[in-house]
């Protein structure tokens, strides 16, 4: 929770939760308010945050930061071992998420849009795909995996991506996210867990992420790790050839 815990409680007591939505990496709880109080509770799990409803009176989760009693007998719990997560009250949730790019699983994200958007910028594709104002919701692991599947070097200038490569990238992003959601995410260490505390299953499908020096599943060349925009970046030097500027 950012800021003053007492003000946070004042903003929430008696509030009625309307719609619960997700936009990019944000979870939005719209609050019914008639008296000028905050209009939404916005959460971000960051690395290790977990939200769940547990029965009221049950033991707090091991790293519970926020507990909110609900009128149906449950307690909303926000647990975060590393405490990078956020849960804040805002006056207008849409103002906060309005600058985000399109949802990669939404109707407007397709090959034609992606090609045009890549060519409207001149940035390396890896940091551009992580930029939440370009596309919302993509994180480091899935971007590395998508670039591998599309055969694009992470430092490819975005305006040099061909129509066919943009189509492969759009398919890769959608396919990887869909499979990762089905597998309930990626848990490559002991901290990343589903709300129920179980590991996800996508880590067994990772082809480049966290596989430095291991053989590429396609060509057997050793996977390389470099740092791009302060993020560990994994790729196959043979399958993802660098295009010079
Ligand atoms: Zn390869």
PDB file of C-alpha atoms and ligand atoms in Angstrom:
ATOM      1  CA  UNK A   1       0.000   0.000   0.000  1.00  0.00           C
ATOM      2  CA  UNK A   2       1.406   3.352  -0.941  1.00  0.00           C
ATOM      3  CA  UNK A   3       1.070   6.286   1.444  1.00  0.00           C
ATOM      4  CA  UNK A   4      -1.030   6.604   4.557  1.00  0.00           C
ATOM      5  CA  UNK A   5      -2.669   3.384   5.793  1.00  0.00           C
ATOM      6  CA  UNK A   6      -5.354   5.295   7.725  1.00  0.00           C
ATOM      7  CA  UNK A   7      -6.429   7.289   4.669  1.00  0.00           C
ATOM      8  CA  UNK A   8      -6.438   4.020   2.715  1.00  0.00           C
ATOM      9  CA  UNK A   9      -8.812   2.453   5.245  1.00  0.00           C
ATOM     10  CA  UNK A  10     -11.037   5.571   5.291  1.00  0.00           C
ATOM     11  CA  UNK A  11     -11.364   5.394   1.510  1.00  0.00           C
ATOM     12  CA  UNK A  12     -12.467   1.780   1.629  1.00  0.00           C
ATOM     13  CA  UNK A  13     -14.704   1.246   4.663  1.00  0.00           C
ATOM     14  CA  UNK A  14     -18.289   0.833   3.445  1.00  0.00           C
ATOM     15  CA  UNK A  15     -17.302   1.057  -0.211  1.00  0.00           C
ATOM     16  CA  UNK A  16     -19.089  -1.258  -2.614  1.00  0.00           C
ATOM     17  CA  UNK A  17     -17.055  -3.090  -5.259  1.00  0.00           C
ATOM     18  CA  UNK A  18     -18.590  -2.791  -8.708  1.00  0.00           C
ATOM     19  CA  UNK A  19     -16.782  -4.222 -11.710  1.00  0.00           C
ATOM     20  CA  UNK A  20     -13.436  -5.975 -11.381  1.00  0.00           C
ATOM     21  CA  UNK A  21     -11.300  -5.517 -14.476  1.00  0.00           C
ATOM     22  CA  UNK A  22      -7.790  -6.051 -15.758  1.00  0.00           C
ATOM     23  CA  UNK A  23      -5.911  -3.682 -18.054  1.00  0.00           C
ATOM     24  CA  UNK A  24      -2.317  -4.496 -18.911  1.00  0.00           C
ATOM     25  CA  UNK A  25      -0.674  -5.535 -15.642  1.00  0.00           C
ATOM     26  CA  UNK A  26      -3.159  -3.564 -13.520  1.00  0.00           C
ATOM     27  CA  UNK A  27      -6.122  -5.044 -11.652  1.00  0.00           C
ATOM     28  CA  UNK A  28      -8.939  -2.539 -11.259  1.00  0.00           C
ATOM     29  CA  UNK A  29     -11.675  -2.749  -8.640  1.00  0.00           C
ATOM     30  CA  UNK A  30     -14.281  -0.108  -9.431  1.00  0.00           C
ATOM     31  CA  UNK A  31     -15.851   1.274  -6.261  1.00  0.00           C
ATOM     32  CA  UNK A  32     -19.395   2.605  -6.057  1.00  0.00           C
ATOM     33  CA  UNK A  33     -19.018   6.025  -4.552  1.00  0.00           C
ATOM     34  CA  UNK A  34     -21.453   8.865  -4.154  1.00  0.00           C
ATOM     35  CA  UNK A  35     -19.585  11.033  -1.716  1.00  0.00           C
ATOM     36  CA  UNK A  36     -16.372  12.014  -3.459  1.00  0.00           C
ATOM     37  CA  UNK A  37     -14.307   9.172  -2.088  1.00  0.00           C
ATOM     38  CA  UNK A  38     -11.769   7.339  -4.291  1.00  0.00           C
ATOM     39  CA  UNK A  39     -13.440   5.702  -7.295  1.00  0.00           C
ATOM     40  CA  UNK A  40     -11.202   2.671  -7.702  1.00  0.00           C
ATOM     41  CA  UNK A  41      -8.778   0.374  -5.980  1.00  0.00           C
ATOM     42  CA  UNK A  42      -5.886  -0.431  -8.312  1.00  0.00           C
ATOM     43  CA  UNK A  43      -3.541  -3.338  -7.768  1.00  0.00           C
ATOM     44  CA  UNK A  44      -0.278  -4.397  -9.392  1.00  0.00           C
ATOM     45  CA  UNK A  45       1.278  -7.740  -8.431  1.00  0.00           C
ATOM     46  CA  UNK A  46       4.768  -6.833  -9.680  1.00  0.00           C
ATOM     47  CA  UNK A  47       7.017  -9.795  -8.841  1.00  0.00           C
ATOM     48  CA  UNK A  48       5.460 -11.778  -6.027  1.00  0.00           C
ATOM     49  CA  UNK A  49       2.114 -10.193  -5.149  1.00  0.00           C
ATOM     50  CA  UNK A  50      -0.881 -12.502  -4.680  1.00  0.00           C
ATOM     51  CA  UNK A  51      -4.539 -11.633  -4.247  1.00  0.00           C
ATOM     52  CA  UNK A  52      -7.090 -14.062  -2.941  1.00  0.00           C
ATOM     53  CA  UNK A  53     -10.243 -14.248  -0.824  1.00  0.00           C
ATOM     54  CA  UNK A  54      -9.878 -16.405   2.269  1.00  0.00           C
ATOM     55  CA  UNK A  55     -12.618 -17.264   4.791  1.00  0.00           C
ATOM     56  CA  UNK A  56     -12.969 -14.594   7.468  1.00  0.00           C
ATOM     57  CA  UNK A  57     -11.267 -15.656  10.670  1.00  0.00           C
ATOM     58  CA  UNK A  58      -8.819 -17.934   8.866  1.00  0.00           C
ATOM     59  CA  UNK A  59      -5.111 -17.406   9.469  1.00  0.00           C
ATOM     60  CA  UNK A  60      -3.464 -14.556   7.554  1.00  0.00           C
ATOM     61  CA  UNK A  61      -1.280 -15.666   4.642  1.00  0.00           C
ATOM     62  CA  UNK A  62       2.490 -15.709   5.459  1.00  0.00           C
ATOM     63  CA  UNK A  63       3.310 -12.284   3.983  1.00  0.00           C
ATOM     64  CA  UNK A  64      -0.107 -10.615   4.102  1.00  0.00           C
ATOM     65  CA  UNK A  65       0.186  -6.848   3.662  1.00  0.00           C
ATOM     66  CA  UNK A  66      -3.512  -5.955   3.362  1.00  0.00           C
ATOM     67  CA  UNK A  67      -6.639  -7.727   4.651  1.00  0.00           C
ATOM     68  CA  UNK A  68     -10.100  -6.356   3.806  1.00  0.00           C
ATOM     69  CA  UNK A  69     -13.229  -7.898   5.337  1.00  0.00           C
ATOM     70  CA  UNK A  70     -16.008  -8.307   2.786  1.00  0.00           C
ATOM     71  CA  UNK A  71     -19.729  -8.379   3.597  1.00  0.00           C
ATOM     72  CA  UNK A  72     -20.115 -11.924   2.206  1.00  0.00           C
ATOM     73  CA  UNK A  73     -18.007 -13.419   4.979  1.00  0.00           C
ATOM     74  CA  UNK A  74     -14.719 -13.504   3.093  1.00  0.00           C
ATOM     75  CA  UNK A  75     -11.518 -11.570   3.607  1.00  0.00           C
ATOM     76  CA  UNK A  76      -9.665 -10.156   0.628  1.00  0.00           C
ATOM     77  CA  UNK A  77      -5.977 -10.758   1.179  1.00  0.00           C
ATOM     78  CA  UNK A  78      -2.990  -9.174  -0.545  1.00  0.00           C
ATOM     79  CA  UNK A  79       0.185 -11.119   0.151  1.00  0.00           C
ATOM     80  CA  UNK A  80       3.606 -10.064  -1.109  1.00  0.00           C
ATOM     81  CA  UNK A  81       6.872 -11.606   0.079  1.00  0.00           C
ATOM     82  CA  UNK A  82       9.096  -9.104  -1.744  1.00  0.00           C
ATOM     83  CA  UNK A  83       6.756  -6.121  -1.236  1.00  0.00           C
ATOM     84  CA  UNK A  84       7.144  -4.626  -4.712  1.00  0.00           C
ATOM     85  CA  UNK A  85       3.397  -4.981  -5.336  1.00  0.00           C
ATOM     86  CA  UNK A  86       0.995  -2.061  -5.110  1.00  0.00           C
ATOM     87  CA  UNK A  87      -2.579  -1.534  -3.951  1.00  0.00           C
ATOM     88  CA  UNK A  88      -3.671   2.083  -4.162  1.00  0.00           C
ATOM     89  CA  UNK A  89      -6.863   4.135  -4.221  1.00  0.00           C
ATOM     90  CA  UNK A  90      -7.318   6.472  -7.159  1.00  0.00           C
ATOM     91  CA  UNK A  91      -9.925   8.999  -8.213  1.00  0.00           C
ATOM     92  CA  UNK A  92     -10.058   7.831 -11.806  1.00  0.00           C
ATOM     93  CA  UNK A  93      -8.752   4.412 -12.828  1.00  0.00           C
ATOM     94  CA  UNK A  94      -9.050   5.193 -16.516  1.00  0.00           C
ATOM     95  CA  UNK A  95      -6.684   8.107 -16.122  1.00  0.00           C
ATOM     96  CA  UNK A  96      -4.095   5.703 -14.737  1.00  0.00           C
ATOM     97  CA  UNK A  97      -4.465   3.082 -17.450  1.00  0.00           C
ATOM     98  CA  UNK A  98      -5.433   5.383 -20.334  1.00  0.00           C
ATOM     99  CA  UNK A  99      -1.875   5.698 -21.627  1.00  0.00           C
ATOM    100  CA  UNK A 100      -1.445   1.947 -22.013  1.00  0.00           C
ATOM    101  CA  UNK A 101      -1.090   0.394 -25.445  1.00  0.00           C
ATOM    102  CA  UNK A 102      -3.524  -2.199 -26.818  1.00  0.00           C
ATOM    103  CA  UNK A 103      -4.107  -5.559 -25.178  1.00  0.00           C
ATOM    104  CA  UNK A 104      -2.111  -8.215 -27.053  1.00  0.00           C
ATOM    105  CA  UNK A 105      -5.067 -10.613 -26.863  1.00  0.00           C
ATOM    106  CA  UNK A 106      -7.553  -7.910 -27.872  1.00  0.00           C
ATOM    107  CA  UNK A 107      -9.084  -7.432 -31.322  1.00  0.00           C
ATOM    108  CA  UNK A 108      -6.953  -4.410 -32.299  1.00  0.00           C
ATOM    109  CA  UNK A 109      -3.626  -6.233 -31.890  1.00  0.00           C
ATOM    110  CA  UNK A 110      -2.897  -7.969 -35.189  1.00  0.00           C
ATOM    111  CA  UNK A 111      -0.122  -8.246 -37.774  1.00  0.00           C
ATOM    112  CA  UNK A 112      -1.105  -5.092 -39.668  1.00  0.00           C
ATOM    113  CA  UNK A 113      -1.351  -2.980 -36.518  1.00  0.00           C
ATOM    114  CA  UNK A 114       1.928  -4.315 -35.163  1.00  0.00           C
ATOM    115  CA  UNK A 115       3.830  -3.711 -38.405  1.00  0.00           C
ATOM    116  CA  UNK A 116       2.566  -0.125 -38.646  1.00  0.00           C
ATOM    117  CA  UNK A 117       3.249   0.545 -34.954  1.00  0.00           C
ATOM    118  CA  UNK A 118       6.802  -0.873 -35.157  1.00  0.00           C
ATOM    119  CA  UNK A 119       7.511   1.325 -38.158  1.00  0.00           C
ATOM    120  CA  UNK A 120       6.136   4.418 -36.431  1.00  0.00           C
ATOM    121  CA  UNK A 121       9.003   4.071 -33.900  1.00  0.00           C
ATOM    122  CA  UNK A 122      12.728   3.563 -34.177  1.00  0.00           C
ATOM    123  CA  UNK A 123      13.628   1.586 -31.118  1.00  0.00           C
ATOM    124  CA  UNK A 124      15.095  -1.848 -30.552  1.00  0.00           C
ATOM    125  CA  UNK A 125      12.201  -4.317 -30.536  1.00  0.00           C
ATOM    126  CA  UNK A 126      12.916  -5.770 -27.094  1.00  0.00           C
ATOM    127  CA  UNK A 127      12.581  -2.579 -25.007  1.00  0.00           C
ATOM    128  CA  UNK A 128       9.751  -1.400 -27.262  1.00  0.00           C
ATOM    129  CA  UNK A 129       7.681  -4.535 -26.574  1.00  0.00           C
ATOM    130  CA  UNK A 130       8.283  -4.069 -22.838  1.00  0.00           C
ATOM    131  CA  UNK A 131       7.084  -0.450 -23.059  1.00  0.00           C
ATOM    132  CA  UNK A 132       3.551  -0.635 -21.615  1.00  0.00           C
ATOM    133  CA  UNK A 133       2.445   2.377 -23.684  1.00  0.00           C
ATOM    134  CA  UNK A 134       3.282   0.399 -26.851  1.00  0.00           C
ATOM    135  CA  UNK A 135       1.608  -2.913 -25.945  1.00  0.00           C
ATOM    136  CA  UNK A 136       0.092  -3.493 -22.500  1.00  0.00           C
ATOM    137  CA  UNK A 137       0.883  -6.463 -20.329  1.00  0.00           C
ATOM    138  CA  UNK A 138       4.000  -8.031 -21.826  1.00  0.00           C
ATOM    139  CA  UNK A 139       6.838  -8.847 -19.434  1.00  0.00           C
ATOM    140  CA  UNK A 140      10.472  -9.859 -19.823  1.00  0.00           C
ATOM    141  CA  UNK A 141      10.004 -13.621 -20.086  1.00  0.00           C
ATOM    142  CA  UNK A 142       7.276 -13.600 -22.721  1.00  0.00           C
ATOM    143  CA  UNK A 143       9.005 -10.956 -24.858  1.00  0.00           C
ATOM    144  CA  UNK A 144      12.188 -13.071 -25.033  1.00  0.00           C
ATOM    145  CA  UNK A 145      10.129 -16.130 -25.941  1.00  0.00           C
ATOM    146  CA  UNK A 146       8.088 -14.260 -28.579  1.00  0.00           C
ATOM    147  CA  UNK A 147      11.178 -12.782 -30.259  1.00  0.00           C
ATOM    148  CA  UNK A 148      12.724 -16.262 -30.445  1.00  0.00           C
ATOM    149  CA  UNK A 149       9.594 -17.734 -31.968  1.00  0.00           C
ATOM    150  CA  UNK A 150       9.456 -14.885 -34.501  1.00  0.00           C
ATOM    151  CA  UNK A 151      13.181 -15.243 -35.325  1.00  0.00           C
ATOM    152  CA  UNK A 152      13.903 -11.618 -34.426  1.00  0.00           C
ATOM    153  CA  UNK A 153      17.082 -10.463 -32.682  1.00  0.00           C
ATOM    154  CA  UNK A 154      16.154  -8.411 -29.574  1.00  0.00           C
ATOM    155  CA  UNK A 155      18.126  -5.402 -30.860  1.00  0.00           C
ATOM    156  CA  UNK A 156      16.433  -5.312 -34.284  1.00  0.00           C
ATOM    157  CA  UNK A 157      15.423  -1.688 -35.005  1.00  0.00           C
ATOM    158  CA  UNK A 158      11.622  -1.682 -34.939  1.00  0.00           C
ATOM    159  CA  UNK A 159      11.368   0.123 -38.284  1.00  0.00           C
ATOM    160  CA  UNK A 160      13.413  -2.652 -39.951  1.00  0.00           C
ATOM    161  CA  UNK A 161      10.960  -5.437 -39.047  1.00  0.00           C
ATOM    162  CA  UNK A 162       9.477  -6.873 -42.260  1.00  0.00           C
ATOM    163  CA  UNK A 163       5.767  -7.429 -42.832  1.00  0.00           C
ATOM    164  CA  UNK A 164       6.274 -11.188 -42.516  1.00  0.00           C
ATOM    165  CA  UNK A 165       8.344 -10.912 -39.344  1.00  0.00           C
ATOM    166  CA  UNK A 166       5.711  -8.600 -37.803  1.00  0.00           C
ATOM    167  CA  UNK A 167       3.060 -11.224 -38.618  1.00  0.00           C
ATOM    168  CA  UNK A 168       5.201 -13.952 -37.020  1.00  0.00           C
ATOM    169  CA  UNK A 169       5.731 -11.747 -33.965  1.00  0.00           C
ATOM    170  CA  UNK A 170       2.000 -10.994 -33.579  1.00  0.00           C
ATOM    171  CA  UNK A 171       1.237 -14.724 -33.794  1.00  0.00           C
ATOM    172  CA  UNK A 172       4.046 -15.559 -31.360  1.00  0.00           C
ATOM    173  CA  UNK A 173       2.892 -13.015 -28.760  1.00  0.00           C
ATOM    174  CA  UNK A 174      -0.718 -14.191 -28.898  1.00  0.00           C
ATOM    175  CA  UNK A 175       0.176 -17.884 -28.961  1.00  0.00           C
ATOM    176  CA  UNK A 176       2.664 -17.683 -26.082  1.00  0.00           C
ATOM    177  CA  UNK A 177       0.358 -15.613 -23.868  1.00  0.00           C
ATOM    178  CA  UNK A 178      -2.554 -17.947 -24.555  1.00  0.00           C
ATOM    179  CA  UNK A 179      -0.517 -21.053 -23.695  1.00  0.00           C
ATOM    180  CA  UNK A 180       1.030 -19.396 -20.635  1.00  0.00           C
ATOM    181  CA  UNK A 181      -2.428 -18.460 -19.335  1.00  0.00           C
ATOM    182  CA  UNK A 182      -3.612 -22.031 -19.894  1.00  0.00           C
ATOM    183  CA  UNK A 183      -0.580 -23.254 -17.943  1.00  0.00           C
ATOM    184  CA  UNK A 184      -1.252 -20.616 -15.235  1.00  0.00           C
ATOM    185  CA  UNK A 185       1.975 -18.705 -15.703  1.00  0.00           C
ATOM    186  CA  UNK A 186       5.693 -19.244 -15.292  1.00  0.00           C
ATOM    187  CA  UNK A 187       7.263 -20.187 -11.942  1.00  0.00           C
ATOM    188  CA  UNK A 188      11.009 -20.497 -12.352  1.00  0.00           C
ATOM    189  CA  UNK A 189      11.821 -19.986  -8.686  1.00  0.00           C
ATOM    190  CA  UNK A 190      10.048 -20.576  -5.407  1.00  0.00           C
ATOM    191  CA  UNK A 191       8.263 -17.207  -5.294  1.00  0.00           C
ATOM    192  CA  UNK A 192       6.109 -16.990  -8.406  1.00  0.00           C
ATOM    193  CA  UNK A 193       2.828 -18.626  -7.539  1.00  0.00           C
ATOM    194  CA  UNK A 194      -0.851 -18.698  -8.492  1.00  0.00           C
ATOM    195  CA  UNK A 195      -3.299 -17.117  -6.005  1.00  0.00           C
ATOM    196  CA  UNK A 196      -3.750 -20.595  -4.509  1.00  0.00           C
ATOM    197  CA  UNK A 197       0.005 -20.851  -3.926  1.00  0.00           C
ATOM    198  CA  UNK A 198       0.692 -23.410  -6.633  1.00  0.00           C
ATOM    199  CA  UNK A 199       3.392 -23.078  -9.287  1.00  0.00           C
ATOM    200  CA  UNK A 200       2.441 -22.342 -12.886  1.00  0.00           C
ATOM    201  CA  UNK A 201       3.389 -24.747 -15.650  1.00  0.00           C
ATOM    202  CA  UNK A 202       4.835 -22.642 -18.459  1.00  0.00           C
ATOM    203  CA  UNK A 203       8.446 -22.781 -17.233  1.00  0.00           C
ATOM    204  CA  UNK A 204       8.799 -26.217 -18.812  1.00  0.00           C
ATOM    205  CA  UNK A 205       7.974 -24.672 -22.221  1.00  0.00           C
ATOM    206  CA  UNK A 206      10.555 -21.863 -22.102  1.00  0.00           C
ATOM    207  CA  UNK A 207      12.859 -22.051 -25.125  1.00  0.00           C
ATOM    208  CA  UNK A 208      15.326 -19.227 -24.424  1.00  0.00           C
ATOM    209  CA  UNK A 209      14.476 -17.466 -21.159  1.00  0.00           C
ATOM    210  CA  UNK A 210      16.837 -18.452 -18.324  1.00  0.00           C
ATOM    211  CA  UNK A 211      18.588 -20.977 -20.651  1.00  0.00           C
ATOM    212  CA  UNK A 212      21.940 -19.183 -21.227  1.00  0.00           C
ATOM    213  CA  UNK A 213      24.588 -21.587 -22.600  1.00  0.00           C
ATOM    214  CA  UNK A 214      22.036 -24.367 -23.039  1.00  0.00           C
ATOM    215  CA  UNK A 215      21.492 -25.641 -26.607  1.00  0.00           C
ATOM    216  CA  UNK A 216      18.834 -24.001 -28.776  1.00  0.00           C
ATOM    217  CA  UNK A 217      15.863 -26.363 -29.207  1.00  0.00           C
ATOM    218  CA  UNK A 218      15.910 -25.677 -32.958  1.00  0.00           C
ATOM    219  CA  UNK A 219      19.603 -25.492 -33.985  1.00  0.00           C
ATOM    220  CA  UNK A 220      21.572 -26.557 -30.861  1.00  0.00           C
ATOM    221  CA  UNK A 221      23.645 -23.335 -30.793  1.00  0.00           C
ATOM    222  CA  UNK A 222      24.232 -22.132 -27.201  1.00  0.00           C
ATOM    223  CA  UNK A 223      21.599 -19.605 -26.064  1.00  0.00           C
ATOM    224  CA  UNK A 224      23.126 -16.218 -25.310  1.00  0.00           C
ATOM    225  CA  UNK A 225      22.273 -13.806 -22.521  1.00  0.00           C
ATOM    226  CA  UNK A 226      22.853 -10.074 -22.929  1.00  0.00           C
ATOM    227  CA  UNK A 227      21.512  -7.056 -21.049  1.00  0.00           C
ATOM    228  CA  UNK A 228      19.151  -4.771 -22.970  1.00  0.00           C
ATOM    229  CA  UNK A 229      17.707  -1.749 -21.177  1.00  0.00           C
ATOM    230  CA  UNK A 230      18.806  -3.263 -17.836  1.00  0.00           C
ATOM    231  CA  UNK A 231      16.840  -6.457 -18.481  1.00  0.00           C
ATOM    232  CA  UNK A 232      18.394  -9.888 -18.881  1.00  0.00           C
ATOM    233  CA  UNK A 233      17.726 -10.867 -22.495  1.00  0.00           C
ATOM    234  CA  UNK A 234      18.007 -14.355 -23.947  1.00  0.00           C
ATOM    235  CA  UNK A 235      18.225 -15.327 -27.608  1.00  0.00           C
ATOM    236  CA  UNK A 236      19.683 -17.812 -30.084  1.00  0.00           C
ATOM    237  CA  UNK A 237      22.506 -16.181 -32.073  1.00  0.00           C
ATOM    238  CA  UNK A 238      21.774 -18.439 -35.069  1.00  0.00           C
ATOM    239  CA  UNK A 239      17.950 -18.401 -35.195  1.00  0.00           C
ATOM    240  CA  UNK A 240      17.751 -14.683 -34.348  1.00  0.00           C
ATOM    241  CA  UNK A 241      20.297 -12.979 -36.587  1.00  0.00           C
ATOM    242  CA  UNK A 242      21.087  -9.369 -35.936  1.00  0.00           C
ATOM    243  CA  UNK A 243      20.033  -6.842 -38.574  1.00  0.00           C
ATOM    244  CA  UNK A 244      22.421  -3.909 -38.653  1.00  0.00           C
ATOM    245  CA  UNK A 245      21.000  -0.428 -38.672  1.00  0.00           C
TER     246      UNK A 245
HETATM  247 ZN1  LIG B   1      18.737 -21.647 -32.704  1.00  0.00          ZN
END
